[in-house]
mmCIF file of C-alpha atoms and ligand atoms in Angstrom:
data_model
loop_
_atom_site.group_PDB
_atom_site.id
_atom_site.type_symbol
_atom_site.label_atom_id
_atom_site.label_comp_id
_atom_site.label_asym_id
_atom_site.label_seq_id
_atom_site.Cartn_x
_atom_site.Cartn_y
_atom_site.Cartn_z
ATOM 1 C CA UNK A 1 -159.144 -22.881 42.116
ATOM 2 C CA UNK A 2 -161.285 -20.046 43.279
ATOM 3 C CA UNK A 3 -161.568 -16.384 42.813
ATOM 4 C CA UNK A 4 -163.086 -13.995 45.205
ATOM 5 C CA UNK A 5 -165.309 -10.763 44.863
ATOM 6 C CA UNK A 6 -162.918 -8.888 47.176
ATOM 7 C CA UNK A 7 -160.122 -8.314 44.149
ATOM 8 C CA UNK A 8 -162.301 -6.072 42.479
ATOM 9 C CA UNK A 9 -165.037 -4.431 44.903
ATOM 10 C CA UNK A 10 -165.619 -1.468 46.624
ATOM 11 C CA UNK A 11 -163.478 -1.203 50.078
ATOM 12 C CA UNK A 12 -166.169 0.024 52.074
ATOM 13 C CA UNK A 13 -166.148 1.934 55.953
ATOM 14 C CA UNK A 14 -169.164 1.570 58.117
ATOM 15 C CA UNK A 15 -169.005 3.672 61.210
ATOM 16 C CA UNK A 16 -172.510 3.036 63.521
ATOM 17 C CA UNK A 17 -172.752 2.810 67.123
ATOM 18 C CA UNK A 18 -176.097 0.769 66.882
ATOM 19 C CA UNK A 19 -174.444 -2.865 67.014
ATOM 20 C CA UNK A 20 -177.554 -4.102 64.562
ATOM 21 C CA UNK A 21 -177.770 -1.299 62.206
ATOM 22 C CA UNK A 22 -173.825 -1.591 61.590
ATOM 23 C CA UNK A 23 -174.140 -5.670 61.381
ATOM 24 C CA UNK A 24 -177.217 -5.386 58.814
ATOM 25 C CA UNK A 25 -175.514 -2.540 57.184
ATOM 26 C CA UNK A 26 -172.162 -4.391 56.929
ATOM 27 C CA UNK A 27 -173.550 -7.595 55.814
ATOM 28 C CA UNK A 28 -176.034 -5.940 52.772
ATOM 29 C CA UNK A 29 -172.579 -4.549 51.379
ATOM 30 C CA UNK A 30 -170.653 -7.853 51.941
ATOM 31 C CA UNK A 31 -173.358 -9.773 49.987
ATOM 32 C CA UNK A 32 -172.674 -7.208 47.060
ATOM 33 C CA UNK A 33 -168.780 -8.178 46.924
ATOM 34 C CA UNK A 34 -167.461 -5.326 48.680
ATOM 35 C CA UNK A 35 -165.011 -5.600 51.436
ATOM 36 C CA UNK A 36 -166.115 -3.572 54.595
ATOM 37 C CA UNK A 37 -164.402 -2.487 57.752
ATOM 38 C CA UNK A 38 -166.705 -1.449 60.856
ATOM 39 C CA UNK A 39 -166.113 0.983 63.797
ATOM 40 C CA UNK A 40 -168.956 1.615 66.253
ATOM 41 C CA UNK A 41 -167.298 4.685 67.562
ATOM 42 C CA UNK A 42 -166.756 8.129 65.694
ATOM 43 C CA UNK A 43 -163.200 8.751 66.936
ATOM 44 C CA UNK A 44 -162.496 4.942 65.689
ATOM 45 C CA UNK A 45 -164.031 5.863 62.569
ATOM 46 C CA UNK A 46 -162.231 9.149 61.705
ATOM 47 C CA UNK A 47 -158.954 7.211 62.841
ATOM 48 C CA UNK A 48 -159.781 4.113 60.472
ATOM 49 C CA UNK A 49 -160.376 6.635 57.588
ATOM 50 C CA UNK A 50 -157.237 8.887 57.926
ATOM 51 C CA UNK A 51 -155.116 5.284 58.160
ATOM 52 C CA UNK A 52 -156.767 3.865 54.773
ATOM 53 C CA UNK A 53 -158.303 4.933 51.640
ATOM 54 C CA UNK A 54 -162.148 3.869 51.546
ATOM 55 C CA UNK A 55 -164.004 4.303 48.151
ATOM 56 C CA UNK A 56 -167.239 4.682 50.087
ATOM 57 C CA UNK A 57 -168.399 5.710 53.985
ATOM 58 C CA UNK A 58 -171.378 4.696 55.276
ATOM 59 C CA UNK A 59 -171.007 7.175 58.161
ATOM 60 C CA UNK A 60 -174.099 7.695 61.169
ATOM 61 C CA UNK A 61 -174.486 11.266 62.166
ATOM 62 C CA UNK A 62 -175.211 10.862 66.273
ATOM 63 C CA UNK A 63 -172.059 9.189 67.338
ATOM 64 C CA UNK A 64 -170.047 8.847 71.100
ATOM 65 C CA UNK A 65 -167.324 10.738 70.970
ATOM 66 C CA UNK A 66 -166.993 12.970 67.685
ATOM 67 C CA UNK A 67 -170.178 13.553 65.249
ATOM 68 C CA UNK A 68 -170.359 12.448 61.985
ATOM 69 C CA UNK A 69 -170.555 16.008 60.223
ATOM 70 C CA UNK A 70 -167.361 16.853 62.379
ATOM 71 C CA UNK A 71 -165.837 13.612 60.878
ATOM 72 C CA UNK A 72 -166.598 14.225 57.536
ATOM 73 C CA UNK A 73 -165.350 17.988 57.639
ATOM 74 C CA UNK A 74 -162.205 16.945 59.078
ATOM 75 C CA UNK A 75 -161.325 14.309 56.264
ATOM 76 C CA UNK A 76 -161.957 16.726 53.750
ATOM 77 C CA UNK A 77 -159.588 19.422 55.550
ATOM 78 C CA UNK A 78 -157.337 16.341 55.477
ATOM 79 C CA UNK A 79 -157.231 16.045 52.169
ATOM 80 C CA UNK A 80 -159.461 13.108 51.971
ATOM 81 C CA UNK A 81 -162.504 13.025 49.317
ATOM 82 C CA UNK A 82 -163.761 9.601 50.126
ATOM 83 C CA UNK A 83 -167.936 9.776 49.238
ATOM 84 C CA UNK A 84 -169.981 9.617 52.425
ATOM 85 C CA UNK A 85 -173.110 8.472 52.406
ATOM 86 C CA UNK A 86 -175.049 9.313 55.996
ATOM 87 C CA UNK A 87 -177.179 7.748 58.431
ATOM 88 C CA UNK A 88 -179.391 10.102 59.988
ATOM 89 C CA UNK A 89 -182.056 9.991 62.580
ATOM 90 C CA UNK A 90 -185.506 11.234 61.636
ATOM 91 C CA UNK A 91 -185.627 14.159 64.014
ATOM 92 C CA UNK A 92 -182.142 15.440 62.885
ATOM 93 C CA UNK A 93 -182.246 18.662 61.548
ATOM 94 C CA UNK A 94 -182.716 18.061 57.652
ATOM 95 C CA UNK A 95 -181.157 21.671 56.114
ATOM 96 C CA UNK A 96 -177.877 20.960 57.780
ATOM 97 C CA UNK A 97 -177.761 17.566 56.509
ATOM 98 C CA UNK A 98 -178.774 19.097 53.038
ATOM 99 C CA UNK A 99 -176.372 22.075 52.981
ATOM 100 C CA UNK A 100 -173.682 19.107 53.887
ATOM 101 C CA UNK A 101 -174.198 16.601 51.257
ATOM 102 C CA UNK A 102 -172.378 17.849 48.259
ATOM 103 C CA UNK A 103 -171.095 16.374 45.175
ATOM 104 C CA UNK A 104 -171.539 13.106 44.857
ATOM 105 C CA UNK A 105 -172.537 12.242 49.029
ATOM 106 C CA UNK A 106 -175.847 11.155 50.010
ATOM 107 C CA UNK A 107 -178.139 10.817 53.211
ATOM 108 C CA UNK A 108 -180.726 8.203 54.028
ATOM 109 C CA UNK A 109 -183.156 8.769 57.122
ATOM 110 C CA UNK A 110 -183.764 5.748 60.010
ATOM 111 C CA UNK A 111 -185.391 3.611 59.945
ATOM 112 C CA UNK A 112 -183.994 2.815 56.429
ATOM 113 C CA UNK A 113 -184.469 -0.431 53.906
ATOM 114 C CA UNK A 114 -181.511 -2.122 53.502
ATOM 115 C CA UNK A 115 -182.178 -2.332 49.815
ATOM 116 C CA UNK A 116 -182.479 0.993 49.603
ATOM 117 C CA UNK A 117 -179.305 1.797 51.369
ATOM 118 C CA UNK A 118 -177.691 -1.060 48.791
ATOM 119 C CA UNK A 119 -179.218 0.947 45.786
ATOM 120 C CA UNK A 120 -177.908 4.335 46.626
ATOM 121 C CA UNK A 121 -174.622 3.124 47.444
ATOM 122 C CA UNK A 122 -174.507 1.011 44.085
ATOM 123 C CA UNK A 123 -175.494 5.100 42.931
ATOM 124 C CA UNK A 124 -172.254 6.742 44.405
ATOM 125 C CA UNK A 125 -170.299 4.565 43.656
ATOM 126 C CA UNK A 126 -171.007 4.769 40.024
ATOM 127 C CA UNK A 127 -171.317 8.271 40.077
ATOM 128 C CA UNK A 128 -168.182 8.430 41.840
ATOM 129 C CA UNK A 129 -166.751 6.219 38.996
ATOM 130 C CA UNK A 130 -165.589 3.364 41.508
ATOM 131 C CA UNK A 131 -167.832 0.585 40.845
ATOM 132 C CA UNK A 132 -166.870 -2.791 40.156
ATOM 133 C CA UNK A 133 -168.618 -5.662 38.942
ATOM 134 C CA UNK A 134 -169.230 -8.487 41.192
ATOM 135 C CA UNK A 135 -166.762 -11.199 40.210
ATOM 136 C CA UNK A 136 -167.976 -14.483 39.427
ATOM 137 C CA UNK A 137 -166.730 -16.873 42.461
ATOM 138 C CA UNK A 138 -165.759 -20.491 40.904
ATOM 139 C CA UNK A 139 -164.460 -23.270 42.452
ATOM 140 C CA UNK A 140 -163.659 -26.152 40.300
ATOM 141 C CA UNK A 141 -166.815 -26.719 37.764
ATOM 142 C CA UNK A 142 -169.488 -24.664 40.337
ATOM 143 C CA UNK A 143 -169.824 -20.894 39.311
ATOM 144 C CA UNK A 144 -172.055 -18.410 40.957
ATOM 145 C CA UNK A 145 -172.561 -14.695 39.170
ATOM 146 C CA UNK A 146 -173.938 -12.649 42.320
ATOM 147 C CA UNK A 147 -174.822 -9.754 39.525
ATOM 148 C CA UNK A 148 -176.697 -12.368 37.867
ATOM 149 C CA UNK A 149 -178.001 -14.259 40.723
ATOM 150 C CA UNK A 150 -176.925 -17.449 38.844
ATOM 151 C CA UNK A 151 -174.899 -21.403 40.082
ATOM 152 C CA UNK A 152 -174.484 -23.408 37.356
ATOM 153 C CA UNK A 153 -172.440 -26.848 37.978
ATOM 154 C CA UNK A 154 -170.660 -28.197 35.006
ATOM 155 C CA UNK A 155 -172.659 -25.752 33.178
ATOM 156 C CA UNK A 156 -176.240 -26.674 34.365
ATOM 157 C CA UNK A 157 -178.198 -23.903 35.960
ATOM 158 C CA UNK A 158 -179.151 -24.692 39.775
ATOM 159 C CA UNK A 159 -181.849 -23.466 40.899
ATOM 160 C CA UNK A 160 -181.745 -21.981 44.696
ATOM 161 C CA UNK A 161 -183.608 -20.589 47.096
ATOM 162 C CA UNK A 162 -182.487 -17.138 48.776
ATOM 163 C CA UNK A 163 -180.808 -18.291 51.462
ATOM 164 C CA UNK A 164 -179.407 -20.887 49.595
ATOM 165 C CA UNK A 165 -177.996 -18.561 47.195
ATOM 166 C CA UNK A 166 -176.795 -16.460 50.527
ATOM 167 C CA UNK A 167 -175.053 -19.256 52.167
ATOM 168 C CA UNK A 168 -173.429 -20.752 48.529
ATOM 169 C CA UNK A 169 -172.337 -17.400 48.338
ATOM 170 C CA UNK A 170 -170.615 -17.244 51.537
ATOM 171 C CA UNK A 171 -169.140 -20.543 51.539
ATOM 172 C CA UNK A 172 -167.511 -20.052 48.113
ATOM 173 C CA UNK A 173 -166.627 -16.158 49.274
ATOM 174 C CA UNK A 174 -164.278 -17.826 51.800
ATOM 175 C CA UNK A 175 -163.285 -21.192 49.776
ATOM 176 C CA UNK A 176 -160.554 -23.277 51.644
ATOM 177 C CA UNK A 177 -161.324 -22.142 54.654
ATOM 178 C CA UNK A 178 -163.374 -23.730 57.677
ATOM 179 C CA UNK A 179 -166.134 -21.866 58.627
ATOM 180 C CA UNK A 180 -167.929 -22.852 62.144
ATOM 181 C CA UNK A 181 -171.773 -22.940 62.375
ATOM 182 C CA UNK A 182 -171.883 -19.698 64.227
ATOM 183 C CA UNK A 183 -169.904 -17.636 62.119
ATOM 184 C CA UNK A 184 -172.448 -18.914 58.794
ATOM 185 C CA UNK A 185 -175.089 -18.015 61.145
ATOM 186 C CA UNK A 186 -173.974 -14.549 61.768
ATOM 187 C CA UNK A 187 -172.950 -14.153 58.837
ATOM 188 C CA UNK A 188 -175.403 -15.233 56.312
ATOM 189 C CA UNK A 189 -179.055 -15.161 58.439
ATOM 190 C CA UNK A 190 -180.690 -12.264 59.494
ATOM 191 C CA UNK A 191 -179.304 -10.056 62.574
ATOM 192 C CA UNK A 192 -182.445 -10.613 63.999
ATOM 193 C CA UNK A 193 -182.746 -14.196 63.577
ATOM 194 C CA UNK A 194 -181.939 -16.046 66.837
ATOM 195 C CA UNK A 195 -182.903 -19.423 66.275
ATOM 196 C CA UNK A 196 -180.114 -22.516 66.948
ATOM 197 C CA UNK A 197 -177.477 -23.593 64.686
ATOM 198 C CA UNK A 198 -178.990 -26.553 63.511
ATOM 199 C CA UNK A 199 -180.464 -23.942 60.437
ATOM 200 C CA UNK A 200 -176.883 -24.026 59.300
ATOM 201 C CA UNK A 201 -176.797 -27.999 59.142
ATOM 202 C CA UNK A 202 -180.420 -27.962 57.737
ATOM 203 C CA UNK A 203 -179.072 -25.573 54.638
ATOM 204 C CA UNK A 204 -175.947 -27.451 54.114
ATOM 205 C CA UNK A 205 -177.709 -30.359 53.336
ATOM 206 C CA UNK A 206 -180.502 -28.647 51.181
ATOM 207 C CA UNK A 207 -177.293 -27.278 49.848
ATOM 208 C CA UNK A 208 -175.316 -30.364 49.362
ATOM 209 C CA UNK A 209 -178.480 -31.800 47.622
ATOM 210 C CA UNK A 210 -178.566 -29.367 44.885
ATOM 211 C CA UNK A 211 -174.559 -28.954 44.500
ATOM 212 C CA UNK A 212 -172.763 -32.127 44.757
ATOM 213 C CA UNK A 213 -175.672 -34.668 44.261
ATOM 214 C CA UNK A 214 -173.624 -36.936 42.973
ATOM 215 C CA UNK A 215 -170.720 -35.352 41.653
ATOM 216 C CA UNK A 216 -167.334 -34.981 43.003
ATOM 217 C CA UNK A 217 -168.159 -33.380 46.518
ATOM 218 C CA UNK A 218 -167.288 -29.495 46.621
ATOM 219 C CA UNK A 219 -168.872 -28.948 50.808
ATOM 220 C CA UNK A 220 -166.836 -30.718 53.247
ATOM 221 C CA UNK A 221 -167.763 -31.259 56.938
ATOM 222 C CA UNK A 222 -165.020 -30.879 59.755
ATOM 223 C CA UNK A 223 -166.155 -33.002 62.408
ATOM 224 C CA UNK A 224 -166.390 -30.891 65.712
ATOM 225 C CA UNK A 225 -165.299 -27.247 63.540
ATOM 226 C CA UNK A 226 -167.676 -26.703 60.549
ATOM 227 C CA UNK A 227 -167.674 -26.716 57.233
ATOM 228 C CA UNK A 228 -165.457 -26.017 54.414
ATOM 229 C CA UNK A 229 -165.835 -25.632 50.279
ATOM 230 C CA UNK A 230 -162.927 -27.207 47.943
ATOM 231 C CA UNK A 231 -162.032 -29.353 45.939
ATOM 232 C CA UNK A 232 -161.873 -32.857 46.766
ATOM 233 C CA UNK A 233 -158.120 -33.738 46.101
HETATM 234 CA CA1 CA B 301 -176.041 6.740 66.387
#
């Protein structure tokens, strides 16, 4: 049995043209439970946004194709109220950005912190009256509170490290099904980390150390694929 974060979070749009902004972007918002969609093109993004209701968008103001502003003005002539919270380059010119951020929208300057980015969207979507609690993710006797930064097994607190925590918090995000090495490395270590995939197996058994010891085994390798959290039946 396992519950995911997704049920309850934010749905989240991230349009970006700089491949490692959007990843880092994407990824910070993931690791707070919300479900994100990425476009790396404006005319994607404005597309994406008229097809679906987002409760947040993370939207860059220099774009190919159509500019952010433009983007924004034509969802709201559309009808479509969705917060936006922009990315803008230093040099941009600040009063327009200013005179464009209204009611409950934001902006954030490059280069920008990730956690700060993750704070002000946590603000909006309060504000906006949209945020959600990060579930608790179980899967059989293992729980892990993201809000609380907590894994207890069987009730006993587990103490991990951060990227640990990350990768638990992945592999139990995506429960019952098999994840290879490369898609945990993109998806739980840095964008700008480009060492080999033996990390992955490194963590797994740091991992397996801490969270099956020896209890009924909850991470499962598939020889040749990856790895995969259940469990055991
Ligand atoms: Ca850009």
């Amino acid at each position: 049995m396992s519950t995911s974060a997704s049920g309850t979070s934010s749905r989240i749009l991230v349009v970006e043209d700089e491949p490692a902004i959007n990843d880092v972007v994407a990824t910070a918002l993931r690791y707070q439970g919300h479900a994100v969609s990425q476009c790396d093109d404006g005319l994607d993004g404005l597309a994406a946004a008229e097809r679906e209701h987002f409760d947040l968008i993370v939207l860059d103001v220099m774009l190919p194709g159509i500019d952010g502003f433009e983007i924004c003005r034509r969802l709201r002539d559309a009808g479509r109220f969705s917060p936006v919270l922009f990315l803008t380059a230093r040099d941009a010119p600040s009063d327009r950005i200013k005179g464009f951020v209204t009611g409950g929208d934001d902006y954030l300057t490059k280069p920008f912190s990730v956690d700060e980015l993750v704070l002000r969207v946590a603000a909006i979507l309060r504000r906006t009256g949209q945020a959600a609690p990060a579930d608790l993710l179980v899967l059989g006797d293992l729980t892990l509170d993201p809000a609380g930064h907590e894994v207890r097994r069987g009730g006993t607190l587990i103490e991990l490290s951060p990227t640990e925590f990350r990768l638990l918090h992945y592999l139990m995000n995506n429960s019952g099904t098999v994840l290879s090495k490369a898609q945990i490395l993109v998806n739980v270590w840095d964008y700008a980390y480009d060492g080999s995939e033996n990390v992955v197996e490194q963590y797994i058994g740091y991992l397996r150390r801490k969270i099956d010891d020896d209890r009924s085994p909850l991470i499962h390798t598939k020889r040749g694929v990856g790895y995969v959290m259940r469990v055991a039946t």
